[in-house]
């Protein structure tokens, strides 16, 4: 027995449309954020961190300055989010690849990353702070999570993630793309195999 309330019955198409509306709004925010980070990395590669302003980032992304401030309060937040996004991108590139190759890919990306090289040339103190990692705790967590996932996928002990992250950080400070494959091979050789618990 149903009571007539004068309303149309709710069906799944209504639910999907409602849900889709929220997802599209979330997607738009995600695209805006990605556009801002893309603009920031391009500007840093061209100008360095000191000569890149919030206004520059908003203009390069084609977004109103107020919208930029809806996502980030200041340049430090932009740069921290950029570090985390770039780490995630590198981790994605390393998925499904043999350990030695994945380590070499990550090292070469860091060695040749245009924004990182610009920061190294223009503002070595900022790069030193980045290598020190406490400045960008979210980036360090993302790097450790990506390294642990890679190690586990390759049958290695994920507790070696800290060693991998430290090795990659050394490539920030002293890039050596020519020997990345050789040093990746050496690192892979010393990382312990994962020990499976037996019951």
GROMACS .gro file of C-alpha atoms in nm:
model
  199
    1UNK     CA    1   0.000   0.000   0.000
    2UNK     CA    2   0.143   0.338  -0.101
    3UNK     CA    3   0.034   0.682  -0.010
    4UNK     CA    4   0.006   0.943  -0.283
    5UNK     CA    5   0.217   1.240  -0.177
    6UNK     CA    6   0.193   1.419  -0.506
    7UNK     CA    7   0.567   1.370  -0.567
    8UNK     CA    8   0.713   1.169  -0.849
    9UNK     CA    9   0.864   0.841  -0.738
   10UNK     CA   10   1.240   0.841  -0.697
   11UNK     CA   11   1.406   0.612  -0.949
   12UNK     CA   12   1.770   0.523  -1.016
   13UNK     CA   13   1.805   0.775  -1.297
   14UNK     CA   14   1.737   1.051  -1.044
   15UNK     CA   15   2.000   0.907  -0.812
   16UNK     CA   16   2.253   0.880  -1.091
   17UNK     CA   17   2.187   1.235  -1.207
   18UNK     CA   18   2.221   1.368  -0.854
   19UNK     CA   19   2.535   1.168  -0.791
   20UNK     CA   20   2.679   1.272  -1.127
   21UNK     CA   21   2.627   1.637  -1.047
   22UNK     CA   22   2.844   1.608  -0.738
   23UNK     CA   23   3.106   1.407  -0.923
   24UNK     CA   24   3.123   1.663  -1.204
   25UNK     CA   25   3.171   1.942  -0.949
   26UNK     CA   26   3.448   1.741  -0.785
   27UNK     CA   27   3.602   1.672  -1.126
   28UNK     CA   28   3.597   2.044  -1.207
   29UNK     CA   29   3.780   2.121  -0.882
   30UNK     CA   30   4.030   1.848  -0.958
   31UNK     CA   31   4.087   1.986  -1.309
   32UNK     CA   32   4.130   2.337  -1.171
   33UNK     CA   33   4.384   2.214  -0.916
   34UNK     CA   34   4.569   2.015  -1.183
   35UNK     CA   35   4.574   2.321  -1.410
   36UNK     CA   36   4.717   2.534  -1.131
   37UNK     CA   37   4.989   2.279  -1.052
   38UNK     CA   38   5.073   2.242  -1.422
   39UNK     CA   39   5.108   2.618  -1.453
   40UNK     CA   40   5.323   2.631  -1.139
   41UNK     CA   41   5.565   2.365  -1.262
   42UNK     CA   42   5.600   2.540  -1.600
   43UNK     CA   43   5.663   2.877  -1.436
   44UNK     CA   44   5.916   2.735  -1.192
   45UNK     CA   45   6.103   2.573  -1.481
   46UNK     CA   46   6.104   2.907  -1.667
   47UNK     CA   47   6.156   3.155  -1.382
   48UNK     CA   48   6.242   2.971  -1.062
   49UNK     CA   49   6.051   2.982  -0.735
   50UNK     CA   50   6.143   3.336  -0.630
   51UNK     CA   51   6.019   3.500  -0.950
   52UNK     CA   52   5.695   3.298  -0.961
   53UNK     CA   53   5.407   3.471  -0.785
   54UNK     CA   54   5.056   3.358  -0.702
   55UNK     CA   55   4.928   3.604  -0.964
   56UNK     CA   56   5.160   3.451  -1.225
   57UNK     CA   57   5.034   3.102  -1.144
   58UNK     CA   58   4.669   3.207  -1.171
   59UNK     CA   59   4.729   3.388  -1.502
   60UNK     CA   60   4.928   3.101  -1.652
   61UNK     CA   61   4.650   2.859  -1.556
   62UNK     CA   62   4.383   3.091  -1.698
   63UNK     CA   63   4.209   3.102  -1.361
   64UNK     CA   64   4.098   3.392  -1.144
   65UNK     CA   65   4.333   3.474  -0.859
   66UNK     CA   66   4.049   3.424  -0.609
   67UNK     CA   67   4.000   3.070  -0.740
   68UNK     CA   68   4.369   3.002  -0.683
   69UNK     CA   69   4.328   3.113  -0.321
   70UNK     CA   70   4.034   2.873  -0.286
   71UNK     CA   71   4.283   2.593  -0.346
   72UNK     CA   72   4.604   2.727  -0.191
   73UNK     CA   73   4.666   2.998   0.071
   74UNK     CA   74   5.021   3.079  -0.040
   75UNK     CA   75   5.312   2.975  -0.261
   76UNK     CA   76   5.444   2.730  -0.004
   77UNK     CA   77   5.117   2.537  -0.022
   78UNK     CA   78   5.134   2.538  -0.402
   79UNK     CA   79   5.490   2.409  -0.395
   80UNK     CA   80   5.411   2.141  -0.135
   81UNK     CA   81   5.115   2.020  -0.344
   82UNK     CA   82   5.335   2.028  -0.653
   83UNK     CA   83   5.598   1.810  -0.487
   84UNK     CA   84   5.331   1.561  -0.382
   85UNK     CA   85   5.175   1.556  -0.731
   86UNK     CA   86   5.510   1.505  -0.903
   87UNK     CA   87   5.599   1.221  -0.664
   88UNK     CA   88   5.266   1.056  -0.739
   89UNK     CA   89   5.327   1.096  -1.113
   90UNK     CA   90   5.670   0.934  -1.087
   91UNK     CA   91   5.528   0.650  -0.873
   92UNK     CA   92   5.260   0.590  -1.138
   93UNK     CA   93   5.529   0.568  -1.408
   94UNK     CA   94   5.711   0.304  -1.203
   95UNK     CA   95   5.412   0.073  -1.153
   96UNK     CA   96   5.437  -0.264  -1.323
   97UNK     CA   97   5.807  -0.221  -1.400
   98UNK     CA   98   6.093  -0.435  -1.271
   99UNK     CA   99   6.258  -0.292  -0.959
  100UNK     CA  100   6.589  -0.190  -1.122
  101UNK     CA  101   6.408  -0.021  -1.410
  102UNK     CA  102   6.162   0.154  -1.178
  103UNK     CA  103   6.444   0.292  -0.964
  104UNK     CA  104   6.628   0.411  -1.274
  105UNK     CA  105   6.313   0.576  -1.413
  106UNK     CA  106   6.253   0.761  -1.087
  107UNK     CA  107   6.615   0.874  -1.058
  108UNK     CA  108   6.633   0.993  -1.418
  109UNK     CA  109   6.305   1.185  -1.380
  110UNK     CA  110   6.448   1.364  -1.075
  111UNK     CA  111   6.784   1.420  -1.244
  112UNK     CA  112   6.628   1.580  -1.550
  113UNK     CA  113   6.314   1.746  -1.410
  114UNK     CA  114   6.323   2.102  -1.550
  115UNK     CA  115   6.166   2.267  -1.245
  116UNK     CA  116   6.398   2.088  -1.003
  117UNK     CA  117   6.703   2.176  -1.208
  118UNK     CA  118   6.593   2.542  -1.217
  119UNK     CA  119   6.547   2.545  -0.839
  120UNK     CA  120   6.892   2.385  -0.800
  121UNK     CA  121   7.048   2.657  -1.015
  122UNK     CA  122   6.857   2.957  -0.875
  123UNK     CA  123   6.780   2.868  -0.515
  124UNK     CA  124   7.000   2.592  -0.374
  125UNK     CA  125   6.872   2.667  -0.022
  126UNK     CA  126   6.516   2.581  -0.131
  127UNK     CA  127   6.645   2.258  -0.283
  128UNK     CA  128   6.834   2.178   0.038
  129UNK     CA  129   6.511   2.229   0.233
  130UNK     CA  130   6.333   1.998  -0.011
  131UNK     CA  131   6.599   1.729   0.031
  132UNK     CA  132   6.571   1.774   0.409
  133UNK     CA  133   6.204   1.670   0.364
  134UNK     CA  134   6.048   1.794   0.689
  135UNK     CA  135   5.943   2.103   0.493
  136UNK     CA  136   5.724   1.886   0.272
  137UNK     CA  137   5.594   1.614   0.504
  138UNK     CA  138   5.308   1.524   0.267
  139UNK     CA  139   5.556   1.480  -0.018
  140UNK     CA  140   5.776   1.260   0.198
  141UNK     CA  141   5.476   1.046   0.297
  142UNK     CA  142   5.379   1.013  -0.069
  143UNK     CA  143   5.735   0.915  -0.162
  144UNK     CA  144   5.755   0.656   0.117
  145UNK     CA  145   5.416   0.511   0.024
  146UNK     CA  146   5.511   0.490  -0.345
  147UNK     CA  147   5.846   0.328  -0.265
  148UNK     CA  148   5.687   0.079  -0.024
  149UNK     CA  149   5.425  -0.013  -0.284
  150UNK     CA  150   5.694  -0.062  -0.550
  151UNK     CA  151   5.905  -0.278  -0.322
  152UNK     CA  152   5.610  -0.496  -0.220
  153UNK     CA  153   5.503  -0.538  -0.584
  154UNK     CA  154   5.856  -0.651  -0.670
  155UNK     CA  155   5.871  -0.903  -0.384
  156UNK     CA  156   6.098  -0.688  -0.169
  157UNK     CA  157   6.058  -0.583   0.192
  158UNK     CA  158   5.860  -0.256   0.197
  159UNK     CA  159   6.058  -0.146   0.501
  160UNK     CA  160   6.335  -0.060   0.256
  161UNK     CA  161   6.125   0.235   0.134
  162UNK     CA  162   6.318   0.483   0.349
  163UNK     CA  163   6.646   0.377   0.187
  164UNK     CA  164   6.492   0.417  -0.159
  165UNK     CA  165   6.360   0.765  -0.074
  166UNK     CA  166   6.697   0.872   0.065
  167UNK     CA  167   6.870   0.743  -0.248
  168UNK     CA  168   6.624   0.935  -0.468
  169UNK     CA  169   6.675   1.248  -0.255
  170UNK     CA  170   7.046   1.223  -0.332
  171UNK     CA  171   6.953   1.261  -0.699
  172UNK     CA  172   6.784   1.590  -0.617
  173UNK     CA  173   7.104   1.725  -0.468
  174UNK     CA  174   7.353   1.561  -0.705
  175UNK     CA  175   7.189   1.458  -1.032
  176UNK     CA  176   7.362   1.184  -1.226
  177UNK     CA  177   7.132   1.069  -1.506
  178UNK     CA  178   7.426   0.904  -1.684
  179UNK     CA  179   7.479   0.657  -1.400
  180UNK     CA  180   7.120   0.624  -1.277
  181UNK     CA  181   7.082   0.274  -1.420
  182UNK     CA  182   7.407   0.151  -1.264
  183UNK     CA  183   7.331   0.290  -0.921
  184UNK     CA  184   6.971   0.161  -0.946
  185UNK     CA  185   7.109  -0.186  -1.013
  186UNK     CA  186   7.334  -0.164  -0.706
  187UNK     CA  187   7.050  -0.041  -0.484
  188UNK     CA  188   6.815  -0.314  -0.608
  189UNK     CA  189   7.080  -0.574  -0.525
  190UNK     CA  190   7.098  -0.470  -0.159
  191UNK     CA  191   6.725  -0.432  -0.093
  192UNK     CA  192   6.609  -0.737   0.103
  193UNK     CA  193   6.344  -0.978  -0.021
  194UNK     CA  194   6.009  -0.966   0.149
  195UNK     CA  195   5.977  -1.226   0.422
  196UNK     CA  196   5.633  -1.381   0.422
  197UNK     CA  197   5.495  -1.471   0.760
  198UNK     CA  198   5.425  -1.841   0.807
  199UNK     CA  199   5.148  -1.961   1.026
   0.00000   0.00000   0.00000
